[in-house]
Tab-separated table of C-alpha atoms and ligand atoms in Angstrom:
chain	number	residue	atom	x	y	z
A	1096	UNK	CA	7.948	-51.863	-48.013
A	1097	UNK	CA	6.226	-48.720	-46.738
A	1098	UNK	CA	8.994	-46.123	-46.454
A	1099	UNK	CA	7.378	-42.930	-45.213
A	1100	UNK	CA	4.319	-41.306	-43.718
A	1101	UNK	CA	3.431	-40.077	-47.162
A	1102	UNK	CA	3.450	-43.543	-48.743
A	1103	UNK	CA	0.122	-44.710	-50.105
A	1104	UNK	CA	-1.616	-47.849	-51.217
A	1105	UNK	CA	-3.697	-47.792	-54.372
A	1106	UNK	CA	-7.350	-48.698	-53.846
A	1107	UNK	CA	-9.142	-50.724	-56.521
A	1108	UNK	CA	-10.469	-47.570	-58.186
A	1109	UNK	CA	-6.964	-46.097	-58.498
A	1110	UNK	CA	-7.267	-43.659	-55.582
A	1111	UNK	CA	-4.172	-43.479	-53.394
A	1112	UNK	CA	-4.720	-43.790	-49.642
A	1113	UNK	CA	-1.996	-43.220	-47.010
A	1114	UNK	CA	-0.906	-46.330	-45.095
A	1115	UNK	CA	-0.801	-44.442	-41.802
A	1116	UNK	CA	-3.211	-41.841	-40.474
A	1117	UNK	CA	-4.600	-40.300	-37.300
A	1118	UNK	CA	-7.746	-41.670	-35.640
A	1119	UNK	CA	-9.884	-39.272	-33.606
A	1120	UNK	CA	-12.374	-41.514	-31.770
A	1121	UNK	CA	-13.087	-40.086	-28.278
A	1122	UNK	CA	-11.315	-36.825	-29.147
A	1123	UNK	CA	-13.368	-33.878	-27.903
A	1124	UNK	CA	-14.819	-31.487	-30.451
A	1125	UNK	CA	-13.319	-27.997	-30.537
A	1126	UNK	CA	-9.754	-27.345	-29.448
A	1127	UNK	CA	-8.788	-30.933	-28.630
A	1128	UNK	CA	-9.819	-32.140	-32.095
A	1129	UNK	CA	-8.399	-29.173	-33.999
A	1130	UNK	CA	-5.083	-29.245	-32.080
A	1131	UNK	CA	-4.657	-33.026	-32.575
A	1132	UNK	CA	-5.345	-32.740	-36.298
A	1133	UNK	CA	-2.986	-29.775	-36.640
A	1134	UNK	CA	-0.236	-31.588	-34.707
A	1135	UNK	CA	-0.595	-34.599	-36.977
A	1136	UNK	CA	-0.561	-32.613	-40.219
A	1137	UNK	CA	2.363	-30.471	-39.004
A	1138	UNK	CA	4.306	-33.688	-38.450
A	1139	UNK	CA	3.602	-35.087	-41.888
A	1140	UNK	CA	0.332	-37.018	-41.498
A	1141	UNK	CA	-1.981	-36.727	-44.499
A	1142	UNK	CA	-4.854	-38.953	-43.407
A	1143	UNK	CA	-7.472	-38.282	-40.710
A	1144	UNK	CA	-10.200	-40.742	-39.699
A	1145	UNK	CA	-13.355	-39.331	-38.105
A	1146	UNK	CA	-17.057	-40.296	-38.033
A	1147	UNK	CA	-20.375	-38.558	-37.474
A	1148	UNK	CA	-20.813	-40.408	-34.159
A	1149	UNK	CA	-17.490	-39.069	-32.815
A	1150	UNK	CA	-19.187	-35.649	-32.752
A	1151	UNK	CA	-15.924	-33.886	-33.543
A	1152	UNK	CA	-16.201	-33.222	-37.263
A	1153	UNK	CA	-16.305	-29.441	-36.691
A	1154	UNK	CA	-13.097	-29.500	-34.663
A	1155	UNK	CA	-11.455	-31.803	-37.208
A	1156	UNK	CA	-12.518	-29.412	-39.992
A	1157	UNK	CA	-11.109	-26.466	-38.052
A	1158	UNK	CA	-7.786	-28.281	-37.647
A	1159	UNK	CA	-7.679	-29.058	-41.366
A	1160	UNK	CA	-8.362	-25.419	-42.210
A	1161	UNK	CA	-5.796	-24.066	-39.772
A	1162	UNK	CA	-3.134	-26.605	-40.845
A	1163	UNK	CA	-2.412	-24.528	-43.918
A	1164	UNK	CA	-1.929	-27.688	-45.980
A	1165	UNK	CA	-3.881	-27.757	-49.211
A	1166	UNK	CA	-6.981	-29.909	-49.315
A	1167	UNK	CA	-5.723	-32.059	-52.214
A	1168	UNK	CA	-2.745	-33.208	-50.156
A	1169	UNK	CA	-4.990	-34.613	-47.414
A	1170	UNK	CA	-7.080	-37.761	-47.159
A	1171	UNK	CA	-10.208	-37.315	-45.024
A	1172	UNK	CA	-12.482	-40.180	-43.974
A	1173	UNK	CA	-15.863	-40.034	-42.267
A	1174	UNK	CA	-18.622	-42.594	-41.651
A	1175	UNK	CA	-22.388	-42.752	-41.737
A	1176	UNK	CA	-23.792	-43.666	-38.328
A	1177	UNK	CA	-26.220	-46.551	-37.798
A	1178	UNK	CA	-29.310	-44.393	-37.160
A	1179	UNK	CA	-28.759	-42.628	-40.498
A	1180	UNK	CA	-28.694	-45.813	-42.575
A	1181	UNK	CA	-31.106	-45.924	-45.520
A	1182	UNK	CA	-30.869	-44.223	-48.904
A	1183	UNK	CA	-32.204	-40.697	-48.321
A	1184	UNK	CA	-31.004	-40.457	-44.724
A	1185	UNK	CA	-27.463	-41.416	-45.743
A	1186	UNK	CA	-27.398	-38.744	-48.448
A	1187	UNK	CA	-28.537	-36.204	-45.831
A	1188	UNK	CA	-26.019	-37.474	-43.242
A	1189	UNK	CA	-23.211	-37.127	-45.783
A	1190	UNK	CA	-24.104	-33.468	-46.393
A	1191	UNK	CA	-24.195	-32.834	-42.636
A	1192	UNK	CA	-20.719	-34.364	-42.210
A	1193	UNK	CA	-19.368	-32.400	-45.158
A	1194	UNK	CA	-20.773	-29.130	-43.759
A	1195	UNK	CA	-19.422	-29.784	-40.278
A	1196	UNK	CA	-15.996	-30.560	-41.718
A	1197	UNK	CA	-16.202	-27.455	-43.912
A	1198	UNK	CA	-15.203	-29.485	-46.980
A	1199	UNK	CA	-16.676	-29.873	-50.424
A	1200	UNK	CA	-15.717	-33.520	-50.890
A	1201	UNK	CA	-14.500	-36.469	-48.809
A	1202	UNK	CA	-11.746	-38.885	-49.758
A	1203	UNK	CA	-13.435	-41.884	-48.156
A	1204	UNK	CA	-16.930	-42.445	-46.760
A	1205	UNK	CA	-17.726	-45.647	-44.873
A	1206	UNK	CA	-20.805	-47.442	-43.569
A	1207	UNK	CA	-19.812	-47.470	-39.887
A	1208	UNK	CA	-21.430	-50.821	-38.928
A	1209	UNK	CA	-23.528	-53.294	-40.910
A	1210	UNK	CA	-26.190	-53.440	-38.142
A	1211	UNK	CA	-27.821	-56.416	-39.881
A	1212	UNK	CA	-30.913	-56.249	-37.650
A	1213	UNK	CA	-31.886	-52.996	-39.387
A	1214	UNK	CA	-31.592	-54.615	-42.812
A	1215	UNK	CA	-30.582	-51.327	-44.414
A	1216	UNK	CA	-26.970	-51.657	-45.450
A	1217	UNK	CA	-27.763	-52.356	-49.112
A	1218	UNK	CA	-29.878	-49.176	-49.413
A	1219	UNK	CA	-27.161	-47.308	-47.569
A	1220	UNK	CA	-24.594	-48.661	-50.042
A	1221	UNK	CA	-26.720	-47.396	-52.967
A	1222	UNK	CA	-26.480	-43.914	-51.449
A	1223	UNK	CA	-22.683	-44.264	-51.182
A	1224	UNK	CA	-22.551	-45.357	-54.825
A	1225	UNK	CA	-24.535	-42.241	-55.786
A	1226	UNK	CA	-22.212	-39.972	-53.794
A	1227	UNK	CA	-19.248	-41.632	-55.497
A	1228	UNK	CA	-20.734	-41.301	-58.983
A	1229	UNK	CA	-21.606	-37.664	-58.263
A	1230	UNK	CA	-17.966	-36.973	-57.402
A	1231	UNK	CA	-18.666	-36.020	-53.785
A	1232	UNK	CA	-16.395	-38.739	-52.420
A	1233	UNK	CA	-13.283	-40.226	-54.032
A	1234	UNK	CA	-13.681	-43.713	-52.535
A	1235	UNK	CA	-16.383	-45.620	-50.654
A	1236	UNK	CA	-16.183	-48.498	-48.251
A	1237	UNK	CA	-17.481	-50.230	-45.192
A	1238	UNK	CA	-16.465	-50.789	-41.611
A	1239	UNK	CA	-16.994	-53.758	-39.354
A	1240	UNK	CA	-18.230	-55.943	-42.205
A	1241	UNK	CA	-17.650	-59.674	-41.773
A	1242	UNK	CA	-17.270	-61.897	-44.810
A	1243	UNK	CA	-20.984	-62.753	-44.906
A	1244	UNK	CA	-21.983	-59.062	-44.803
A	1245	UNK	CA	-19.579	-58.326	-47.650
A	1246	UNK	CA	-20.892	-61.234	-49.714
A	1247	UNK	CA	-24.435	-59.987	-49.301
A	1248	UNK	CA	-23.459	-56.425	-50.175
A	1249	UNK	CA	-21.352	-57.351	-53.199
A	1250	UNK	CA	-24.134	-59.575	-54.646
A	1251	UNK	CA	-26.198	-56.517	-55.570
A	1252	UNK	CA	-23.563	-53.786	-55.617
A	1253	UNK	CA	-22.555	-51.867	-58.728
A	1254	UNK	CA	-19.297	-50.869	-57.069
A	1255	UNK	CA	-17.328	-53.065	-54.701
A	1256	UNK	CA	-16.226	-51.454	-51.427
A	1257	UNK	CA	-12.686	-50.142	-51.680
A	1258	UNK	CA	-11.944	-50.415	-47.955
A	1259	UNK	CA	-13.114	-52.449	-44.950
A	1260	UNK	CA	-12.106	-50.830	-41.647
A	1261	UNK	CA	-12.206	-53.427	-38.860
A	1262	UNK	CA	-10.947	-54.220	-35.368
A	1263	UNK	CA	-7.375	-55.382	-35.944
A	1264	UNK	CA	-4.508	-55.686	-33.482
A	1265	UNK	CA	-2.073	-58.446	-32.455
A	1266	UNK	CA	-4.748	-60.097	-30.271
A	1267	UNK	CA	-7.339	-60.097	-33.076
A	1268	UNK	CA	-5.655	-60.390	-36.433
A	1269	UNK	CA	-8.630	-61.316	-38.667
A	1270	UNK	CA	-6.614	-63.668	-40.874
A	1271	UNK	CA	-9.544	-65.198	-42.747
A	1272	UNK	CA	-11.293	-61.880	-43.325
A	1273	UNK	CA	-8.040	-60.412	-44.622
A	1274	UNK	CA	-7.637	-63.280	-47.078
A	1275	UNK	CA	-11.213	-62.816	-48.302
A	1276	UNK	CA	-10.767	-59.033	-48.662
A	1277	UNK	CA	-7.535	-59.542	-50.593
A	1278	UNK	CA	-9.300	-61.878	-53.028
A	1279	UNK	CA	-11.976	-59.227	-53.497
A	1280	UNK	CA	-9.530	-56.334	-53.924
A	1281	UNK	CA	-10.793	-54.682	-50.731
A	1282	UNK	CA	-8.115	-52.915	-48.662
A	1283	UNK	CA	-8.256	-53.721	-44.933
A	1284	UNK	CA	-7.787	-50.873	-42.466
A	1285	UNK	CA	-7.168	-51.402	-38.730
A	1286	UNK	CA	-9.196	-49.717	-36.033
A	1287	UNK	CA	-7.967	-49.751	-32.429
A	1288	UNK	CA	-4.557	-50.955	-33.660
A	1289	UNK	CA	-3.153	-50.440	-30.145
A	1290	UNK	CA	-6.216	-52.162	-28.628
A	1291	UNK	CA	-6.866	-48.730	-27.111
A	1292	UNK	CA	-3.579	-48.884	-25.208
A	1293	UNK	CA	-4.143	-52.337	-23.671
A	1294	UNK	CA	-1.341	-54.006	-25.631
A	1295	UNK	CA	1.370	-51.566	-24.711
A	1296	UNK	CA	2.729	-53.604	-21.803
A	1297	UNK	CA	2.785	-56.897	-23.682
A	1298	UNK	CA	6.099	-58.632	-22.978
A	1299	UNK	CA	6.553	-60.000	-26.520
A	1300	UNK	CA	6.086	-56.544	-28.033
A	1301	UNK	CA	8.414	-54.980	-25.448
A	1302	UNK	CA	11.086	-57.623	-26.167
A	1303	UNK	CA	10.868	-57.176	-29.942
A	1304	UNK	CA	10.889	-53.374	-29.556
A	1305	UNK	CA	14.073	-53.498	-27.449
A	1306	UNK	CA	15.996	-54.974	-30.389
A	1307	UNK	CA	15.255	-51.882	-32.454
A	1308	UNK	CA	14.974	-49.199	-29.752
A	1309	UNK	CA	11.244	-48.964	-30.473
A	1310	UNK	CA	8.176	-48.894	-28.219
A	1311	UNK	CA	5.449	-51.567	-28.293
A	1312	UNK	CA	3.178	-49.027	-30.063
A	1313	UNK	CA	5.778	-48.564	-32.795
A	1314	UNK	CA	6.240	-52.337	-33.114
A	1315	UNK	CA	2.480	-52.794	-33.554
A	1316	UNK	CA	2.221	-50.023	-36.149
A	1317	UNK	CA	5.139	-51.535	-38.079
A	1318	UNK	CA	3.451	-54.971	-37.874
A	1319	UNK	CA	0.250	-53.430	-39.298
A	1320	UNK	CA	2.127	-51.963	-42.253
A	1321	UNK	CA	4.161	-55.118	-42.924
A	1322	UNK	CA	0.876	-57.081	-42.775
A	1323	UNK	CA	-0.511	-54.881	-45.571
A	1324	UNK	CA	-3.079	-53.237	-43.306
A	1325	UNK	CA	-3.717	-49.474	-43.201
A	1326	UNK	CA	-3.492	-48.172	-39.646
A	1327	UNK	CA	-4.891	-45.125	-37.832
A	1328	UNK	CA	-3.618	-44.987	-34.225
A	1329	UNK	CA	-5.275	-42.282	-32.128
A	1330	UNK	CA	-3.518	-39.849	-29.834
A	1331	UNK	CA	-4.213	-36.314	-28.684
A	1332	UNK	CA	-0.598	-35.885	-27.531
A	1333	UNK	CA	1.844	-34.443	-30.033
A	1334	UNK	CA	4.830	-36.479	-28.785
A	1335	UNK	CA	2.859	-39.711	-29.269
A	1336	UNK	CA	1.523	-38.564	-32.644
A	1337	UNK	CA	5.178	-38.111	-33.651
A	1338	UNK	CA	6.319	-41.414	-32.097
A	1339	UNK	CA	3.513	-43.385	-33.758
A	1340	UNK	CA	4.786	-42.239	-37.141
A	1341	UNK	CA	8.455	-42.886	-36.337
A	1342	UNK	CA	8.269	-46.385	-37.761
A	1343	UNK	CA	10.060	-46.082	-41.080
A	1344	UNK	CA	13.650	-46.652	-39.981
A	1345	UNK	CA	13.348	-50.309	-39.000
A	1346	UNK	CA	11.873	-53.496	-40.371
A	1347	UNK	CA	10.502	-56.462	-38.437
A	1348	UNK	CA	12.014	-59.774	-39.473
A	1349	UNK	CA	9.906	-62.705	-40.609
A	1350	UNK	CA	10.503	-64.262	-37.147
A	1351	UNK	CA	9.304	-61.076	-35.395
A	1352	UNK	CA	6.197	-61.034	-37.598
A	1353	UNK	CA	5.475	-64.674	-36.782
A	1354	UNK	CA	5.978	-64.096	-33.065
A	1355	UNK	CA	3.504	-61.210	-33.120
A	1356	UNK	CA	1.081	-63.288	-35.220
A	1357	UNK	CA	1.092	-65.816	-32.360
A	1358	UNK	CA	-0.479	-63.232	-30.035
A	1359	UNK	CA	-3.753	-63.654	-31.955
A	1360	UNK	CA	-6.411	-65.024	-29.594
A	1361	UNK	CA	-9.120	-65.029	-32.255
A	1362	UNK	CA	-11.289	-63.101	-29.781
A	1363	UNK	CA	-12.609	-59.611	-30.332
A	1364	UNK	CA	-11.993	-57.055	-27.609
A	1365	UNK	CA	-14.829	-54.842	-28.806
A	1366	UNK	CA	-18.345	-55.214	-30.275
A	1367	UNK	CA	-19.312	-58.071	-32.581
A	1368	UNK	CA	-20.707	-56.584	-35.810
A	1369	UNK	CA	-23.587	-59.081	-35.832
A	1370	UNK	CA	-24.626	-57.956	-32.380
A	1371	UNK	CA	-23.909	-54.230	-32.641
A	1372	UNK	CA	-27.382	-52.761	-32.741
A	1373	UNK	CA	-26.844	-49.362	-31.133
A	1374	UNK	CA	-28.683	-46.741	-33.074
B	147	NAP	N1	-14.905	-48.100	-37.431
B	147	NAP	C1	-15.031	-48.310	-36.137
B	147	NAP	O1	-16.002	-48.914	-35.666
B	147	NAP	C2	-13.962	-47.819	-35.218
B	147	NAP	C3	-13.941	-48.231	-33.876
B	147	NAP	C4	-12.917	-47.763	-33.050
B	147	NAP	C5	-11.940	-46.910	-33.559
B	147	NAP	N2	-12.006	-46.509	-34.884
B	147	NAP	C6	-10.972	-45.611	-35.466
B	147	NAP	O2	-9.685	-46.147	-35.179
B	147	NAP	C7	-8.913	-45.158	-34.482
B	147	NAP	C8	-7.914	-45.822	-33.561
B	147	NAP	O3	-8.564	-46.636	-32.604
B	147	NAP	P1	-8.804	-46.214	-31.073
B	147	NAP	O4	-8.830	-44.744	-30.925
B	147	NAP	O5	-10.013	-46.967	-30.632
B	147	NAP	O6	-7.590	-46.849	-30.280
B	147	NAP	P2	-5.997	-47.017	-30.487
B	147	NAP	O7	-5.509	-46.141	-31.557
B	147	NAP	O8	-5.753	-48.470	-30.527
B	147	NAP	O9	-5.464	-46.509	-29.066
B	147	NAP	C9	-5.632	-45.196	-28.652
B	147	NAP	C10	-5.211	-45.132	-27.185
B	147	NAP	O10	-3.832	-45.380	-27.044
B	147	NAP	C11	-3.164	-44.236	-26.486
B	147	NAP	N3	-1.911	-44.092	-27.242
B	147	NAP	C12	-1.766	-43.756	-28.537
B	147	NAP	N4	-0.467	-43.783	-28.903
B	147	NAP	C13	0.228	-44.136	-27.814
B	147	NAP	C14	1.599	-44.319	-27.558
B	147	NAP	N5	2.510	-44.148	-28.514
B	147	NAP	N6	1.977	-44.681	-26.289
B	147	NAP	C15	1.063	-44.861	-25.328
B	147	NAP	N7	-0.255	-44.705	-25.498
B	147	NAP	C16	-0.676	-44.339	-26.739
B	147	NAP	C17	-4.115	-43.081	-26.668
B	147	NAP	O11	-4.012	-42.151	-25.623
B	147	NAP	P3	-3.705	-40.561	-25.835
B	147	NAP	O12	-4.713	-40.010	-26.794
B	147	NAP	O13	-3.838	-40.037	-24.449
B	147	NAP	O14	-2.292	-40.502	-26.351
B	147	NAP	C18	-5.466	-43.778	-26.584
B	147	NAP	O15	-5.839	-43.963	-25.226
B	147	NAP	C19	-9.993	-44.329	-33.763
B	147	NAP	O16	-9.506	-43.142	-33.235
B	147	NAP	C20	-11.007	-44.210	-34.857
B	147	NAP	O17	-10.614	-43.226	-35.801
B	147	NAP	C21	-12.990	-46.966	-35.700
């Protein structure tokens, strides 16, 4: 059982990654990003998830610097955007992200979307393997990869992805993909765990939360962790950043877990990776 905000899972290369982190999608660059990151780190978070396309890496970097916590204690993720896919362009995009963040290495670098229509994710992966072998990133992975994208990638890969970050929340629980990733030793990480706030008035989650004095957001985050999925809820508000991490003093029962599992509709709320062709 995950017992604290500092608890980690061990990726297949031995690197330890926190189970719970802060997401910063749609967080404005500058003060909003730096203040959110600082609030999270002040309250014990170690892991921050950004991406080049969020256009807030400078603010995130500022927050990291001003947090006063040493770099080695933190776990920083960024992602290569679709228009930068390809070998050389990914290497260049990585350097740009690193410079904006003001860091000299990343803990995790992900291919943001497979964008199969571009046909570049294998070349992009080769660039990630180089960055990994050069010691510029401690772990590499993918995001939004379905099983067939992973199979294609793994066929020619020297290094298997360590993480697959995907849409995952009670309405879209990705059971088959999770089973496949487990077989492959790939850790699944949830994006939009709260379905961007849409699930917070769900009556099942409210009812389960009432038993423990917990909010629907806290119930979802606990369900993520008990499902073996890393989670990165986003908030710019310190009280919610604190609340979202106040999930270590209760445990959902098997019946609670099964009841939440039943909320799965099998339908995505956001883009389908096979159709996501925004560059
Ligand atoms: N790889 C990808 O393609 C991808 C796609 C989407 C997201 N992500 C990553 O996943 C992270 C999380 O996903 P997300 O940002 O899309 O959505 P989310 O974490 O599911 O939900 C965030 C929304 O919920 C609100 N919220 C957070 N905690 C709350 C609480 N305790 N009570 C009430 N409302 C609360 C936030 O508002 P306030 O900020 O106002 O509190 C925000 O509107 C992102 O930030 C990003 O790092 C990755």
